[in-house]
Short mmCIF file of C-alpha atoms in Angstrom, two decimals:
data_model
loop_
_atom_site.label_atom_id
_atom_site.label_comp_id
_atom_site.label_asym_id
_atom_site.label_seq_id
_atom_site.Cartn_x
_atom_site.Cartn_y
_atom_site.Cartn_z
CA UNK A 1 -64.44 17.04 90.16
CA UNK A 2 -67.60 15.56 91.64
CA UNK A 3 -66.78 17.18 94.96
CA UNK A 4 -66.32 20.59 93.35
CA UNK A 5 -69.28 20.65 90.94
CA UNK A 6 -72.83 19.53 91.59
CA UNK A 7 -75.59 18.88 89.06
CA UNK A 8 -73.15 17.31 86.59
CA UNK A 9 -76.08 16.15 84.46
CA UNK A 10 -76.77 19.77 83.47
CA UNK A 11 -73.35 20.20 81.86
CA UNK A 12 -73.50 19.56 78.09
CA UNK A 13 -71.41 16.64 76.87
CA UNK A 14 -69.75 18.96 74.34
CA UNK A 15 -70.14 22.59 73.26
CA UNK A 16 -72.09 22.96 70.03
CA UNK A 17 -74.49 25.30 68.29
CA UNK A 18 -77.26 23.60 70.25
CA UNK A 19 -76.08 25.08 73.54
CA UNK A 20 -73.61 27.85 72.63
CA UNK A 21 -73.15 30.86 70.40
CA UNK A 22 -71.41 30.56 67.05
CA UNK A 23 -70.02 33.08 64.56
CA UNK A 24 -71.35 36.65 65.10
CA UNK A 25 -73.91 35.51 67.66
CA UNK A 26 -71.20 36.33 70.19
CA UNK A 27 -71.83 39.99 69.30
CA UNK A 28 -75.49 40.26 68.30
CA UNK A 29 -77.06 37.82 70.76
CA UNK A 30 -74.95 39.38 73.50
CA UNK A 31 -76.24 42.81 72.47
CA UNK A 32 -79.79 41.47 72.63
CA UNK A 33 -79.11 40.37 76.22
CA UNK A 34 -77.65 43.79 77.05
CA UNK A 35 -80.70 45.56 75.59
CA UNK A 36 -83.01 43.25 77.54
CA UNK A 37 -81.25 44.19 80.77
CA UNK A 38 -80.59 47.89 80.03
CA UNK A 39 -76.83 47.43 80.01
CA UNK A 40 -74.21 49.26 77.99
CA UNK A 41 -73.76 47.54 74.62
CA UNK A 42 -70.44 46.18 73.47
CA UNK A 43 -71.37 45.91 69.78
CA UNK A 44 -72.55 49.12 68.08
CA UNK A 45 -71.47 48.45 64.49
CA UNK A 46 -75.06 48.17 63.20
CA UNK A 47 -78.35 49.91 64.03
CA UNK A 48 -80.11 48.33 66.99
CA UNK A 49 -83.59 47.28 65.83
CA UNK A 50 -82.73 43.67 64.96
CA UNK A 51 -80.98 43.19 68.29
CA UNK A 52 -83.85 44.91 70.07
CA UNK A 53 -86.21 42.34 68.57
CA UNK A 54 -83.88 39.61 69.85
CA UNK A 55 -84.05 41.22 73.28
CA UNK A 56 -87.83 40.85 73.36
CA UNK A 57 -87.50 37.07 72.97
CA UNK A 58 -84.66 36.92 75.51
CA UNK A 59 -86.73 38.85 78.02
CA UNK A 60 -89.68 36.52 77.42
CA UNK A 61 -87.88 33.15 77.34
CA UNK A 62 -84.51 33.72 79.00
CA UNK A 63 -80.98 33.78 77.64
CA UNK A 64 -81.02 30.53 75.67
CA UNK A 65 -80.03 29.61 72.10
CA UNK A 66 -83.70 29.12 71.24
CA UNK A 67 -84.71 32.57 72.48
CA UNK A 68 -81.89 34.59 70.93
CA UNK A 69 -82.48 32.91 67.54
CA UNK A 70 -86.28 33.00 67.66
CA UNK A 71 -86.87 36.54 66.32
CA UNK A 72 -84.65 36.00 63.28
CA UNK A 73 -86.24 32.60 62.61
CA UNK A 74 -89.72 34.14 62.70
CA UNK A 75 -88.59 36.74 60.16
CA UNK A 76 -87.19 33.92 58.03
CA UNK A 77 -90.54 32.15 58.09
CA UNK A 78 -92.37 35.39 57.25
CA UNK A 79 -90.12 35.89 54.21
CA UNK A 80 -91.93 33.01 52.49
CA UNK A 81 -95.41 34.61 52.45
CA UNK A 82 -93.73 38.01 51.87
CA UNK A 83 -92.09 36.93 48.62
CA UNK A 84 -95.36 35.20 47.68
CA UNK A 85 -97.14 38.56 48.03
CA UNK A 86 -94.42 40.38 46.11
CA UNK A 87 -94.40 37.83 43.28
CA UNK A 88 -98.20 37.82 43.08
CA UNK A 89 -98.14 41.62 42.94
CA UNK A 90 -95.60 41.55 40.13
CA UNK A 91 -97.01 38.77 37.99
CA UNK A 92 -100.66 38.56 39.04
CA UNK A 93 -100.13 34.79 39.05
CA UNK A 94 -100.59 32.55 42.10
CA UNK A 95 -98.69 29.81 40.29
CA UNK A 96 -95.56 31.96 39.94
CA UNK A 97 -96.03 33.32 43.46
CA UNK A 98 -96.04 29.78 44.88
CA UNK A 99 -93.04 28.91 42.70
CA UNK A 100 -91.09 31.92 44.04
CA UNK A 101 -91.97 31.02 47.64
CA UNK A 102 -90.84 27.42 47.10
CA UNK A 103 -87.48 28.51 45.69
CA UNK A 104 -86.82 30.84 48.63
CA UNK A 105 -87.75 28.12 51.13
CA UNK A 106 -85.30 25.75 49.39
CA UNK A 107 -82.41 28.20 49.36
CA UNK A 108 -79.61 27.10 51.66
CA UNK A 109 -78.58 30.64 52.59
CA UNK A 110 -82.13 31.53 53.54
CA UNK A 111 -82.17 28.52 55.85
CA UNK A 112 -78.78 29.23 57.43
CA UNK A 113 -79.04 33.00 57.78
CA UNK A 114 -82.48 32.96 59.38
CA UNK A 115 -81.62 30.45 62.10
CA UNK A 116 -78.54 32.22 63.43
CA UNK A 117 -78.81 35.21 65.76
CA UNK A 118 -77.36 37.74 63.38
CA UNK A 119 -79.31 40.67 62.00
CA UNK A 120 -79.64 39.86 58.29
CA UNK A 121 -83.11 38.29 58.57
CA UNK A 122 -84.70 41.52 59.70
CA UNK A 123 -83.71 43.98 56.95
CA UNK A 124 -84.27 41.45 54.16
CA UNK A 125 -87.84 40.79 55.31
CA UNK A 126 -88.57 44.49 55.67
CA UNK A 127 -87.01 45.24 52.27
CA UNK A 128 -89.26 42.67 50.58
CA UNK A 129 -92.28 44.32 52.16
CA UNK A 130 -91.27 47.90 51.34
CA UNK A 131 -90.88 46.95 47.67
CA UNK A 132 -94.18 45.08 47.78
CA UNK A 133 -96.09 48.20 48.83
CA UNK A 134 -94.19 50.46 46.43
CA UNK A 135 -95.05 48.18 43.50
CA UNK A 136 -98.62 48.01 44.75
CA UNK A 137 -98.76 51.82 44.46
CA UNK A 138 -97.13 51.75 41.02
CA UNK A 139 -99.78 49.37 39.71
CA UNK A 140 -102.65 51.54 40.93
CA UNK A 141 -104.51 53.82 38.53
CA UNK A 142 -103.33 57.17 39.85
CA UNK A 143 -105.93 59.19 37.95
CA UNK A 144 -109.00 57.13 38.85
CA UNK A 145 -108.20 55.98 42.40
CA UNK A 146 -108.92 58.26 45.33
CA UNK A 147 -105.94 60.13 46.76
CA UNK A 148 -106.31 58.50 50.17
CA UNK A 149 -106.25 55.04 48.63
CA UNK A 150 -103.06 55.77 46.67
CA UNK A 151 -101.30 57.14 49.76
CA UNK A 152 -101.86 54.01 51.89
CA UNK A 153 -99.31 51.74 50.14
CA UNK A 154 -96.78 54.60 50.08
CA UNK A 155 -97.16 55.05 53.83
CA UNK A 156 -96.64 51.33 54.45
CA UNK A 157 -93.65 51.27 52.09
CA UNK A 158 -92.04 54.09 54.04
CA UNK A 159 -92.81 52.36 57.34
CA UNK A 160 -91.08 49.14 56.29
CA UNK A 161 -88.21 51.16 54.82
CA UNK A 162 -87.72 52.69 58.26
CA UNK A 163 -87.69 49.24 59.87
CA UNK A 164 -85.15 47.99 57.32
CA UNK A 165 -82.74 50.90 57.84
CA UNK A 166 -83.10 50.68 61.62
CA UNK A 167 -82.07 47.00 61.37
CA UNK A 168 -79.08 47.38 59.06
CA UNK A 169 -77.81 50.09 56.75
CA UNK A 170 -78.38 47.90 53.71
CA UNK A 171 -81.92 49.22 54.00
CA UNK A 172 -80.49 52.50 52.62
CA UNK A 173 -79.47 50.61 49.48
CA UNK A 174 -83.04 49.45 49.05
CA UNK A 175 -84.26 52.99 49.69
CA UNK A 176 -82.38 54.10 46.58
CA UNK A 177 -84.26 51.47 44.60
CA UNK A 178 -87.56 52.73 46.02
CA UNK A 179 -86.68 56.28 45.00
CA UNK A 180 -85.84 55.18 41.45
CA UNK A 181 -89.15 53.31 41.18
CA UNK A 182 -91.23 56.12 42.64
CA UNK A 183 -89.80 58.96 40.58
CA UNK A 184 -89.75 56.96 37.35
CA UNK A 185 -93.45 56.23 37.82
CA UNK A 186 -94.23 59.79 38.94
CA UNK A 187 -92.46 61.33 35.93
CA UNK A 188 -94.24 58.90 33.61
CA UNK A 189 -97.61 59.92 35.09
CA UNK A 190 -96.73 63.58 34.60
CA UNK A 191 -95.77 62.97 30.96
CA UNK A 192 -99.00 61.07 30.35
CA UNK A 193 -101.07 63.92 31.79
CA UNK A 194 -99.22 66.48 29.65
CA UNK A 195 -99.59 64.42 26.46
CA UNK A 196 -103.31 63.90 27.05
CA UNK A 197 -103.93 67.59 27.67
CA UNK A 198 -102.19 68.46 24.40
CA UNK A 199 -103.83 65.74 22.30
CA UNK A 200 -106.89 67.14 20.52
CA UNK A 201 -108.20 63.64 19.79
CA UNK A 202 -108.65 62.81 23.47
CA UNK A 203 -112.13 63.29 24.89
CA UNK A 204 -112.82 66.22 27.22
CA UNK A 205 -113.96 63.81 29.91
CA UNK A 206 -110.64 61.98 29.97
CA UNK A 207 -108.74 65.27 29.89
CA UNK A 208 -110.67 66.36 32.96
CA UNK A 209 -109.80 63.14 34.76
CA UNK A 210 -106.07 63.51 34.09
CA UNK A 211 -106.11 67.23 34.94
CA UNK A 212 -106.11 66.24 38.63
CA UNK A 213 -102.44 65.26 38.38
CA UNK A 214 -101.13 68.66 39.53
CA UNK A 215 -103.14 68.66 42.77
CA UNK A 216 -102.73 64.97 43.55
CA UNK A 217 -99.08 65.02 42.51
CA UNK A 218 -98.15 67.87 44.86
CA UNK A 219 -99.99 66.24 47.79
CA UNK A 220 -98.31 62.91 47.02
CA UNK A 221 -94.83 64.47 47.04
CA UNK A 222 -95.50 66.26 50.32
CA UNK A 223 -96.90 63.06 51.84
CA UNK A 224 -93.82 61.14 50.70
CA UNK A 225 -91.63 63.60 52.60
CA UNK A 226 -93.45 62.34 55.70
CA UNK A 227 -93.61 58.68 54.68
CA UNK A 228 -90.02 58.29 53.47
CA UNK A 229 -88.18 60.86 55.57
CA UNK A 230 -89.97 61.77 58.80
CA UNK A 231 -91.36 58.32 59.65
CA UNK A 232 -88.10 56.39 58.93
CA UNK A 233 -86.11 58.93 60.96
CA UNK A 234 -88.57 58.56 63.84
CA UNK A 235 -88.38 54.75 63.69
CA UNK A 236 -84.59 54.93 63.60
CA UNK A 237 -84.46 57.19 66.66
CA UNK A 238 -86.97 55.07 68.59
CA UNK A 239 -84.89 51.94 67.92
CA UNK A 240 -82.18 53.50 70.11
CA UNK A 241 -84.36 53.63 73.24
CA UNK A 242 -82.94 50.36 74.69
CA UNK A 243 -79.43 51.61 73.86
CA UNK A 244 -80.12 54.85 75.74
CA UNK A 245 -81.63 53.16 78.81
CA UNK A 246 -78.15 52.12 79.91
CA UNK A 247 -77.44 55.83 80.53
CA UNK A 248 -80.40 56.13 82.91
CA UNK A 249 -83.68 57.95 82.35
CA UNK A 250 -84.28 58.99 78.74
CA UNK A 251 -84.91 62.66 78.14
CA UNK A 252 -85.60 64.43 74.86
CA UNK A 253 -82.69 66.85 74.79
CA UNK A 254 -79.53 67.60 72.83
CA UNK A 255 -77.47 65.26 75.00
CA UNK A 256 -79.66 62.31 74.01
CA UNK A 257 -79.48 63.24 70.33
CA UNK A 258 -75.71 63.67 70.65
CA UNK A 259 -75.38 60.12 71.99
CA UNK A 260 -77.33 58.78 69.01
CA UNK A 261 -75.27 60.87 66.61
CA UNK A 262 -72.01 59.67 68.20
CA UNK A 263 -73.20 56.08 67.67
CA UNK A 264 -73.69 56.83 63.96
CA UNK A 265 -70.21 58.34 63.64
CA UNK A 266 -68.71 55.33 65.41
CA UNK A 267 -70.64 52.98 63.13
CA UNK A 268 -69.59 54.78 59.96
CA UNK A 269 -65.93 55.01 61.00
CA UNK A 270 -65.86 51.32 61.87
CA UNK A 271 -67.03 50.21 58.43
CA UNK A 272 -65.05 52.86 56.58
CA UNK A 273 -61.73 52.18 58.32
CA UNK A 274 -62.04 48.43 58.82
CA UNK A 275 -58.77 46.80 57.84
CA UNK A 276 -58.83 43.06 58.36
CA UNK A 277 -58.23 39.74 56.69
CA UNK A 278 -60.42 36.66 56.78
CA UNK A 279 -59.95 33.27 55.19
CA UNK A 280 -63.56 33.21 54.00
CA UNK A 281 -63.85 36.77 52.71
CA UNK A 282 -64.98 37.02 49.09
CA UNK A 283 -65.51 39.93 46.67
CA UNK A 284 -68.89 40.84 45.19
CA UNK A 285 -68.28 39.18 41.82
CA UNK A 286 -67.79 35.76 43.42
CA UNK A 287 -71.09 35.68 45.30
CA UNK A 288 -73.53 34.83 42.46
CA UNK A 289 -71.47 31.80 41.40
CA UNK A 290 -71.00 30.59 45.02
CA UNK A 291 -67.22 30.63 44.64
CA UNK A 292 -66.52 30.71 48.39
CA UNK A 293 -69.13 29.78 51.01
CA UNK A 294 -68.79 31.40 54.43
CA UNK A 295 -67.82 28.99 57.23
CA UNK A 296 -69.76 29.60 60.46
CA UNK A 297 -69.22 26.55 62.64
CA UNK A 298 -67.53 23.19 63.05
CA UNK A 299 -68.06 20.72 65.87
CA UNK A 300 -65.05 20.54 68.14
CA UNK A 301 -65.48 16.86 68.90
CA UNK A 302 -67.05 15.11 65.89
CA UNK A 303 -67.53 11.38 66.14
CA UNK A 304 -65.08 9.21 64.25
CA UNK A 305 -65.76 9.42 60.51
CA UNK A 306 -68.45 12.07 60.91
CA UNK A 307 -68.66 15.83 60.47
CA UNK A 308 -70.83 18.67 61.77
CA UNK A 309 -70.39 21.99 60.01
CA UNK A 310 -72.40 25.12 59.18
CA UNK A 311 -71.67 27.14 56.06
CA UNK A 312 -73.77 29.81 54.42
CA UNK A 313 -74.11 29.54 50.65
CA UNK A 314 -76.79 29.45 48.01
CA UNK A 315 -78.64 26.52 46.54
CA UNK A 316 -76.88 26.08 43.17
CA UNK A 317 -80.18 25.36 41.40
CA UNK A 318 -81.54 28.70 42.61
CA UNK A 319 -78.47 30.90 42.42
CA UNK A 320 -77.02 29.73 39.12
CA UNK A 321 -80.33 29.74 37.27
CA UNK A 322 -81.11 33.08 38.95
CA UNK A 323 -77.83 34.52 37.68
CA UNK A 324 -78.65 33.45 34.13
CA UNK A 325 -82.15 34.93 34.36
CA UNK A 326 -81.16 38.27 35.89
CA UNK A 327 -78.49 38.72 33.20
CA UNK A 328 -81.08 37.84 30.54
CA UNK A 329 -83.49 40.42 31.95
CA UNK A 330 -80.77 43.07 32.00
CA UNK A 331 -79.91 42.40 28.37
CA UNK A 332 -83.57 42.42 27.37
CA UNK A 333 -84.20 45.56 29.41
CA UNK A 334 -81.26 47.34 27.80
CA UNK A 335 -82.58 46.50 24.35
CA UNK A 336 -86.05 47.79 25.20
CA UNK A 337 -84.61 51.16 26.21
CA UNK A 338 -83.60 51.77 22.61
CA UNK A 339 -86.97 50.80 21.20
CA UNK A 340 -89.32 53.72 20.55
CA UNK A 341 -92.75 53.18 22.08
CA UNK A 342 -95.67 55.49 22.62
CA UNK A 343 -95.77 56.63 26.20
CA UNK A 344 -99.41 55.62 26.68
CA UNK A 345 -98.58 52.07 25.59
CA UNK A 346 -96.07 51.52 28.34
CA UNK A 347 -95.79 47.73 28.46
CA UNK A 348 -96.61 45.98 31.74
CA UNK A 349 -94.02 43.32 30.90
CA UNK A 350 -91.37 46.01 30.49
CA UNK A 351 -92.33 47.51 33.85
CA UNK A 352 -91.99 44.19 35.68
CA UNK A 353 -88.58 43.58 34.15
CA UNK A 354 -87.38 47.04 35.14
CA UNK A 355 -88.75 46.70 38.66
CA UNK A 356 -86.91 43.42 39.17
CA UNK A 357 -83.67 44.85 37.77
CA UNK A 358 -84.02 47.95 39.96
CA UNK A 359 -84.63 45.88 43.09
CA UNK A 360 -81.69 43.61 42.34
CA UNK A 361 -79.25 46.42 41.54
CA UNK A 362 -80.26 48.40 44.63
CA UNK A 363 -79.32 45.41 46.79
CA UNK A 364 -76.22 44.28 44.87
CA UNK A 365 -74.61 47.19 43.02
CA UNK A 366 -73.57 49.23 46.11
CA UNK A 367 -71.26 46.39 47.17
CA UNK A 368 -69.21 46.94 44.01
CA UNK A 369 -67.99 50.19 45.57
CA UNK A 370 -67.30 48.76 49.03
CA UNK A 371 -63.59 48.16 49.51
CA UNK A 372 -63.68 46.77 53.03
CA UNK A 373 -63.88 43.06 53.88
CA UNK A 374 -67.00 41.45 52.38
CA UNK A 375 -68.58 38.00 52.54
CA UNK A 376 -71.03 35.94 50.54
CA UNK A 377 -73.86 36.55 53.02
CA UNK A 378 -73.91 40.18 51.86
CA UNK A 379 -75.67 38.77 48.78
CA UNK A 380 -78.63 37.66 50.91
CA UNK A 381 -80.75 40.74 50.13
CA UNK A 382 -80.29 40.08 46.39
CA UNK A 383 -81.57 36.49 46.56
CA UNK A 384 -85.32 37.35 46.44
CA UNK A 385 -84.71 39.33 43.24
CA UNK A 386 -82.87 36.55 41.40
CA UNK A 387 -85.76 34.26 42.33
CA UNK A 388 -88.22 36.78 40.90
CA UNK A 389 -86.02 36.99 37.80
CA UNK A 390 -86.43 33.22 37.33
CA UNK A 391 -90.21 33.58 37.65
CA UNK A 392 -90.26 36.45 35.14
CA UNK A 393 -88.28 34.45 32.59
CA UNK A 394 -90.61 31.49 33.02
CA UNK A 395 -93.63 33.79 32.63
CA UNK A 396 -92.23 35.26 29.43
CA UNK A 397 -91.43 31.82 28.06
CA UNK A 398 -94.90 30.59 28.98
CA UNK A 399 -96.53 33.07 26.60
CA UNK A 400 -94.99 31.23 23.65
CA UNK A 401 -94.32 27.74 25.00
CA UNK A 402 -96.52 27.05 28.00
CA UNK A 403 -95.68 23.36 28.30
CA UNK A 404 -91.95 24.00 28.14
CA UNK A 405 -92.17 26.73 30.78
CA UNK A 406 -94.19 24.45 33.08
CA UNK A 407 -91.66 21.66 32.60
CA UNK A 408 -88.77 24.00 33.40
CA UNK A 409 -90.57 25.24 36.50
CA UNK A 410 -91.10 21.70 37.78
CA UNK A 411 -87.51 20.75 36.92
CA UNK A 412 -86.05 23.72 38.81
CA UNK A 413 -88.18 22.95 41.86
CA UNK A 414 -87.19 19.27 41.77
CA UNK A 415 -83.46 19.95 41.38
CA UNK A 416 -83.59 22.65 44.07
CA UNK A 417 -85.26 20.21 46.45
CA UNK A 418 -82.72 17.45 45.76
CA UNK A 419 -79.79 19.83 46.23
CA UNK A 420 -81.32 21.29 49.39
CA UNK A 421 -81.46 17.81 50.90
CA UNK A 422 -77.94 17.06 49.67
CA UNK A 423 -76.43 20.25 51.12
CA UNK A 424 -78.63 20.36 54.21
CA UNK A 425 -76.02 18.87 56.60
CA UNK A 426 -73.48 21.54 55.67
CA UNK A 427 -76.09 24.30 55.94
CA UNK A 428 -77.49 23.14 59.28
CA UNK A 429 -74.73 21.55 61.36
CA UNK A 430 -76.50 18.19 61.21
CA UNK A 431 -73.95 15.48 61.87
CA UNK A 432 -73.41 13.09 58.95
CA UNK A 433 -70.66 10.88 57.61
CA UNK A 434 -67.70 12.62 56.01
CA UNK A 435 -68.39 10.63 52.84
CA UNK A 436 -71.70 12.53 52.50
CA UNK A 437 -69.82 15.83 52.76
CA UNK A 438 -67.21 14.59 50.28
CA UNK A 439 -69.97 13.81 47.78
CA UNK A 440 -71.23 17.43 47.73
CA UNK A 441 -67.77 18.97 47.83
CA UNK A 442 -67.83 19.43 44.06
CA UNK A 443 -64.80 21.69 43.71
CA UNK A 444 -61.45 21.74 45.43
CA UNK A 445 -61.48 23.63 48.75
CA UNK A 446 -65.18 24.53 48.24
CA UNK A 447 -66.87 23.10 51.34
CA UNK A 448 -65.26 22.95 54.79
CA UNK A 449 -66.07 20.31 57.38
#
């Protein structure tokens, strides 16, 4: 062997996730390499933007595990300040914003999904940001603020929506949530303006201020056709430029558009007609309770008495408390729908609850109607919303029992941190004794190592 192969010291002692691809990296990281080198792509089952972003790092740093995972890891890091901004926008509380960011950083799935070269990091980050800017617009005073100022957050929301859809079609699910939020707010503003114009007890000055709704409303709708239709379509088409380079020079003609359209048909047919079985597949109703983690990797040659394994699953302290809180918000929100309230006294607390429920359902509910093979990592886009649901429940409790809410907040953070450390080896591939893995394997056939 020494006569046949030189530089033996460069050969890894064993293949592992440190020096090789694992799970769907064999598709997505490969596609990133193909985009970086203008080659025909093997994997076309998802939109290209996430893999294009991988290709930038590959082109800069070479085809190495670090480079093909770097773009997704950066997005994972950016999710922490992103959810901080979203929580602060919702609750106007830095304390709850920090709490939300801590819970996301301690979630095992967030850690695992953002350090593997698959595409889930990209749409989830962009979806957080598109909801952040939509909620920013919804909290603005439409009648008093200048039209230009109200259009800015809508434009940014549409921009991030385009990035999300161009990364993975789950961005379309989030787009439905954006539409529900926008039109519910827009209709409410219209009803307010109508009620004020009819109310004889309202001052003429205030009636004049609200009379601008017709003009500003029409311009806003027309602008949204650009922000949420034209711009996302343009971003989506531009994301296919690296895909088209493999065909040669790119020209704006029907042939180019036909190639993009054919890629969409292929993508849709793949997901629609996929018939497959997988030992770690799980239906949508099992995800919130972490019934079946998804197994990504196991070391081929573990040392005696040790294990190295990577699974994606949620931190029980985050997911189980989040499940309780999102259900509580849904029950409370359903009750509030049947309570008669004056339209001008539309409660801010009610709005926040409905926004969280809308965001969660837009990420989770569509999977109820998906009959193809599904996995627990499809719940990833819902995780920020269950965290926000925890924060909302703590905020509501704090109005009546501040000390108890603070104690619960500290307790959840502490338990989440302890469990993150406990489950870290199985979320990261870090080699530990099998007795450690046995200790966190709480249920039969739950963890694999």
